[in-house]
Short mmCIF file of C-alpha atoms in Angstrom, two decimals:
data_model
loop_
_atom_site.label_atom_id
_atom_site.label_comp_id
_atom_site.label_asym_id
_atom_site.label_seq_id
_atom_site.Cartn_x
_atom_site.Cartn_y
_atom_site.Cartn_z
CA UNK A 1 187.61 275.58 5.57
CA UNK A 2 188.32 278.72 7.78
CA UNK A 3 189.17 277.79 11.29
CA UNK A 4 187.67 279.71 13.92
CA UNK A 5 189.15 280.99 17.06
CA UNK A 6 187.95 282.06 20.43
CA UNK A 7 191.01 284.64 21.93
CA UNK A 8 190.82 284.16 26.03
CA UNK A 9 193.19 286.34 27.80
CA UNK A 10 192.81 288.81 30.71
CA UNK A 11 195.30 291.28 29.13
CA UNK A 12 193.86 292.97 26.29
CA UNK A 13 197.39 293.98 24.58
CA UNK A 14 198.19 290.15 24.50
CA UNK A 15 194.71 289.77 22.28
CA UNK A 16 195.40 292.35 20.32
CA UNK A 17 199.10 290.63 19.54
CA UNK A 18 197.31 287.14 19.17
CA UNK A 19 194.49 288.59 16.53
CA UNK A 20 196.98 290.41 14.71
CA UNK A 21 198.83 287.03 14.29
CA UNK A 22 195.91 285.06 13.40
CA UNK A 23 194.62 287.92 11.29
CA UNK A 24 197.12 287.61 8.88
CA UNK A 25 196.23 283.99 8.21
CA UNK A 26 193.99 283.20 5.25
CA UNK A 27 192.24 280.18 6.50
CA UNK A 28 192.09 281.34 10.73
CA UNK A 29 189.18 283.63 11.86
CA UNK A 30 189.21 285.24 15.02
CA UNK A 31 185.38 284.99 15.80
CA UNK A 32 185.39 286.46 19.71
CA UNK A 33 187.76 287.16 22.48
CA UNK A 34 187.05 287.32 26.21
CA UNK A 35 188.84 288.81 29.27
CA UNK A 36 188.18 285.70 31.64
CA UNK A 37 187.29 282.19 31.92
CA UNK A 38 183.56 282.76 32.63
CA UNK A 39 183.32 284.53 29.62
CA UNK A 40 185.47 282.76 27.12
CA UNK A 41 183.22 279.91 28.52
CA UNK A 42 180.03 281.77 27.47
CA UNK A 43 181.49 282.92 23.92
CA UNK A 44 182.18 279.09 23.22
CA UNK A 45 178.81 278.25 23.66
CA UNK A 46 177.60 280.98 21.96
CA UNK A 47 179.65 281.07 18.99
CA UNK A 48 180.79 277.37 18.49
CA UNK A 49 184.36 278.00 17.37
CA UNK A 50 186.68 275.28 16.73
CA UNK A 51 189.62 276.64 18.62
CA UNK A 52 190.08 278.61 21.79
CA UNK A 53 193.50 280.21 23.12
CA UNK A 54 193.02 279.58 26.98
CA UNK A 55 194.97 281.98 28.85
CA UNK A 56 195.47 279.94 32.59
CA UNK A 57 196.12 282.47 35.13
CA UNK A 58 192.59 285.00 34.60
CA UNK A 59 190.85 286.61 37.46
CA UNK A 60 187.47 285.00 38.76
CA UNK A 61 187.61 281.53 36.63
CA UNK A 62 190.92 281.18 35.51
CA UNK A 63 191.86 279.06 32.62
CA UNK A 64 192.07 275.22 34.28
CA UNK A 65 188.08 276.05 35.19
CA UNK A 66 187.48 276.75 31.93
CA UNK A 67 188.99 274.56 29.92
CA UNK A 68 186.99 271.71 31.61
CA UNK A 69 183.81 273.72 30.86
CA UNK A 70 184.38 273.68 27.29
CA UNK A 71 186.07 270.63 27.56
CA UNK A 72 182.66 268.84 28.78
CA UNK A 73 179.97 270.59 26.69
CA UNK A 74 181.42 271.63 23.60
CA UNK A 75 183.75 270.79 20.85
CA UNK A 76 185.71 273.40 20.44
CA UNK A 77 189.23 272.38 21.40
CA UNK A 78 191.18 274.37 23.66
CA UNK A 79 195.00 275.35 23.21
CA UNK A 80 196.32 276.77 26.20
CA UNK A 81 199.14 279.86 26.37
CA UNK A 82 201.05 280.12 29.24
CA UNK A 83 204.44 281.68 29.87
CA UNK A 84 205.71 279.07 31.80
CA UNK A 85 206.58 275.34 30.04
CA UNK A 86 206.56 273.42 33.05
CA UNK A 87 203.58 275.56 34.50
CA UNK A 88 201.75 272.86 37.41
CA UNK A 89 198.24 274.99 36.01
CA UNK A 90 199.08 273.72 32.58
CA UNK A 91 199.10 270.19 33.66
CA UNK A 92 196.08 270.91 35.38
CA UNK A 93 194.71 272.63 32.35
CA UNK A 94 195.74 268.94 30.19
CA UNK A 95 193.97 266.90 32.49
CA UNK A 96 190.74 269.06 32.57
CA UNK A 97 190.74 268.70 28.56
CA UNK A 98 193.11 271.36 26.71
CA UNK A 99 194.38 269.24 23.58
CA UNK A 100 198.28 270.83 24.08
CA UNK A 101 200.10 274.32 25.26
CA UNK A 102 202.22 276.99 23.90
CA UNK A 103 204.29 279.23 25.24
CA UNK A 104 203.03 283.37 25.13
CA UNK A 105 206.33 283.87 23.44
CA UNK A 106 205.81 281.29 20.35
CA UNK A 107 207.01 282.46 17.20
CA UNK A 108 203.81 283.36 14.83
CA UNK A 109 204.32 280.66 12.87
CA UNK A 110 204.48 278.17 15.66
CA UNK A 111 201.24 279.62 16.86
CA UNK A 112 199.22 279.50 13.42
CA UNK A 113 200.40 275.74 13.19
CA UNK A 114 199.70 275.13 16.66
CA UNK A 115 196.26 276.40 15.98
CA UNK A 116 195.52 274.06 12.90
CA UNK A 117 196.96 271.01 14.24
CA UNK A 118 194.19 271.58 17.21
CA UNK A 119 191.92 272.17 14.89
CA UNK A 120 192.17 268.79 12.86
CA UNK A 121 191.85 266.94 16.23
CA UNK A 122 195.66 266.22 17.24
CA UNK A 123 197.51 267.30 19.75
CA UNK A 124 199.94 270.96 18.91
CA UNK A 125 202.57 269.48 21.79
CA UNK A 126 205.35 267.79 21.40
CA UNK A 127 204.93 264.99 23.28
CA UNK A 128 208.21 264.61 24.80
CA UNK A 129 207.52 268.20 26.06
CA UNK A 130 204.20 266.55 27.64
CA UNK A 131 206.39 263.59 28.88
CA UNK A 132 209.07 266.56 30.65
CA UNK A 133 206.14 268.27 31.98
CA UNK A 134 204.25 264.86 33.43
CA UNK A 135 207.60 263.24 34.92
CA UNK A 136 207.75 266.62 36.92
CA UNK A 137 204.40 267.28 38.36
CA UNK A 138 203.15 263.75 38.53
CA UNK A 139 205.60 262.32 40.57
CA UNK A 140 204.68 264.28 43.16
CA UNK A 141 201.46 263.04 43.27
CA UNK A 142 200.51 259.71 45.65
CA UNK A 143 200.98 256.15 43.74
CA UNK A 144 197.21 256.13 42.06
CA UNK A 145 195.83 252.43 42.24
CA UNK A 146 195.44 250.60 38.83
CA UNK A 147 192.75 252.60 36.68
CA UNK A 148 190.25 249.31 35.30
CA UNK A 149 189.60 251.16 32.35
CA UNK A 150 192.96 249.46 31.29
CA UNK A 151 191.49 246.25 31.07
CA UNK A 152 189.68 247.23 27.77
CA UNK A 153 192.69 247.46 25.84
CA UNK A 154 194.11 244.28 24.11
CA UNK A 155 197.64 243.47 24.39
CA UNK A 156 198.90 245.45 21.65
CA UNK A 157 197.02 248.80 22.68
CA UNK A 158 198.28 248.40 25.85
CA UNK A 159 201.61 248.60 24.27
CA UNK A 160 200.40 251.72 22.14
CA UNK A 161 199.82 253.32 25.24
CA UNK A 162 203.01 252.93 27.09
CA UNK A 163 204.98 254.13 23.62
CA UNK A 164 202.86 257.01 23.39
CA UNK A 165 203.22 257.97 26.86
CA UNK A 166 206.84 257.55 26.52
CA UNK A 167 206.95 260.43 23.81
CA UNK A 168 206.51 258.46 20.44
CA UNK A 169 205.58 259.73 17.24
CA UNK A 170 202.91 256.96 15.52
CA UNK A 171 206.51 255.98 12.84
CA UNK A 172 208.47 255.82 15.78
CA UNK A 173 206.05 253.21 17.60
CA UNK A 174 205.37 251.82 14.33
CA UNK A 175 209.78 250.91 14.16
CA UNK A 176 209.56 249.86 17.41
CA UNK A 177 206.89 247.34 17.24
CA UNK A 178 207.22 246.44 13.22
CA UNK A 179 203.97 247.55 12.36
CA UNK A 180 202.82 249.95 9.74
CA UNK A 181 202.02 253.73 10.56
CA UNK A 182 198.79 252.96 9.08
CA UNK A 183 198.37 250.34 11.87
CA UNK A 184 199.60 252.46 14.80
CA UNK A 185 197.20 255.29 13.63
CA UNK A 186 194.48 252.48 13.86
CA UNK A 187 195.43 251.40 17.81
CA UNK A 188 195.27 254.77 18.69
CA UNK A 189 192.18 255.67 17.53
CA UNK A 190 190.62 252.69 19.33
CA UNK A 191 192.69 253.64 22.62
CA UNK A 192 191.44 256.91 22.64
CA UNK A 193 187.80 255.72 22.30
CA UNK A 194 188.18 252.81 24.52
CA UNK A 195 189.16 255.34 27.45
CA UNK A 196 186.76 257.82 26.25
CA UNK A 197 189.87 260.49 25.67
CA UNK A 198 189.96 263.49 23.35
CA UNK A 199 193.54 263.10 22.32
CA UNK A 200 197.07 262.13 22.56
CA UNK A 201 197.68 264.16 25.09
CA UNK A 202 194.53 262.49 27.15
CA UNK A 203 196.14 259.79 26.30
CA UNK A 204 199.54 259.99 28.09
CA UNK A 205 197.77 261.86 30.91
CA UNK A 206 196.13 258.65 31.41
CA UNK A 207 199.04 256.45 31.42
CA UNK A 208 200.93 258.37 34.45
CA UNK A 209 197.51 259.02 36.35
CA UNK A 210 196.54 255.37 35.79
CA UNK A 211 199.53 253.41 37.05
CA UNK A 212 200.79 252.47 33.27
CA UNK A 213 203.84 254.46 33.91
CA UNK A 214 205.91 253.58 36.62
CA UNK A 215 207.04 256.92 38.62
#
């Protein structure tokens, strides 16, 4: 199934670079591209893609706007590009609903992979990159009060939760706590519905912003 992409970026020489990239894959189709937020906003609900490459920093409605535009109405899943890695816009572009980041100056093959893993519904970020990124713009923030959402999670997925937010990969958590991959697949998926989250990366948002994660 081709996978098609949504280019948002205020310079056009940067789309140009990004469709030649995804232009040369056989199973990626670059369907629009838009010069800011407003309109990569507009294409999305025009042209239903399953992808969009958020630029952050755009004139008028920038990328954070955006993003939780999309993030609300549609399901195309957004994958935001942004020079900096520890960027306080890309955490603000995480928790409005991107599903992960990459830097502008990826490696093509780290951007056609970050693409598809988007595209299948995970997250394309590390997670100890989210965890690096979180432990630096978070704890700035005021001590948030106990979120009561986490009183719909058992035992266990409360456990899930802090693993995952600690950077885990599902076999890692699956070592830790002697359960099968299989299993920790399983929690997830009921976290991330219990919460109402999109992701992972929802996910370990929630655990800092919620109190899960001491700061």
């Amino acid at each position: 199934m081709t996978i098609r992409v949504v280019i948002a970026d205020d310079q056009s020489l940067v789309r140009t670079g990004l469709r030649m990239i995804l232009d040369n894959a056989d199973d990626i189709e670059v369907v629009g591209e838009a010069g800011d937020g407003a309109e990569a906003v507009a294409l999305v609900a025009d042209l239903d893609p399953d992808v969009v490459l958020m630029d952050i920093r755009m004139p008028e409605v920038d990328g954070v706007e955006a993003t939780a535009a999309i993030a609300a109405a549609h399901r195309a899943r957004v994958l935001v590009l942004t020079t900096f890695d520890l960027d306080e816009y890309v955490y603000a572009a995480l928790r409005a609903g991107a599903s992960g980041f990459l830097l502008k100056d990826a490696l093509a093959p780290d951007l056609l992979a970050g693409v598809r893993v988007v595209a299948s519904g995970e997250a394309t970020l590390a997670p100890t990159v989210t965890r690096r990124l979180l432990d630096r713009v978070v704890t700035g923030l005021p001590a948030a009060p106990p979120d009561d959402r986490l009183a719909l999670l058992t035992g266990r997925e409360n456990e899930v939760l802090r693993q995952l937010a600690r950077g885990l990969s599902n076999a890692e958590i699956a070592e830790l706590l002697f359960l099968s991959p299989g299993t920790v697949k399983t929690h997830v998926g009921r976290i991330l519905t219990k919460l109402g989250l999109r992701d992972r990366v929802q996910a370990v948002v929630f655990a800092y912003e919620s109190g899960l994660i001491s700061r």
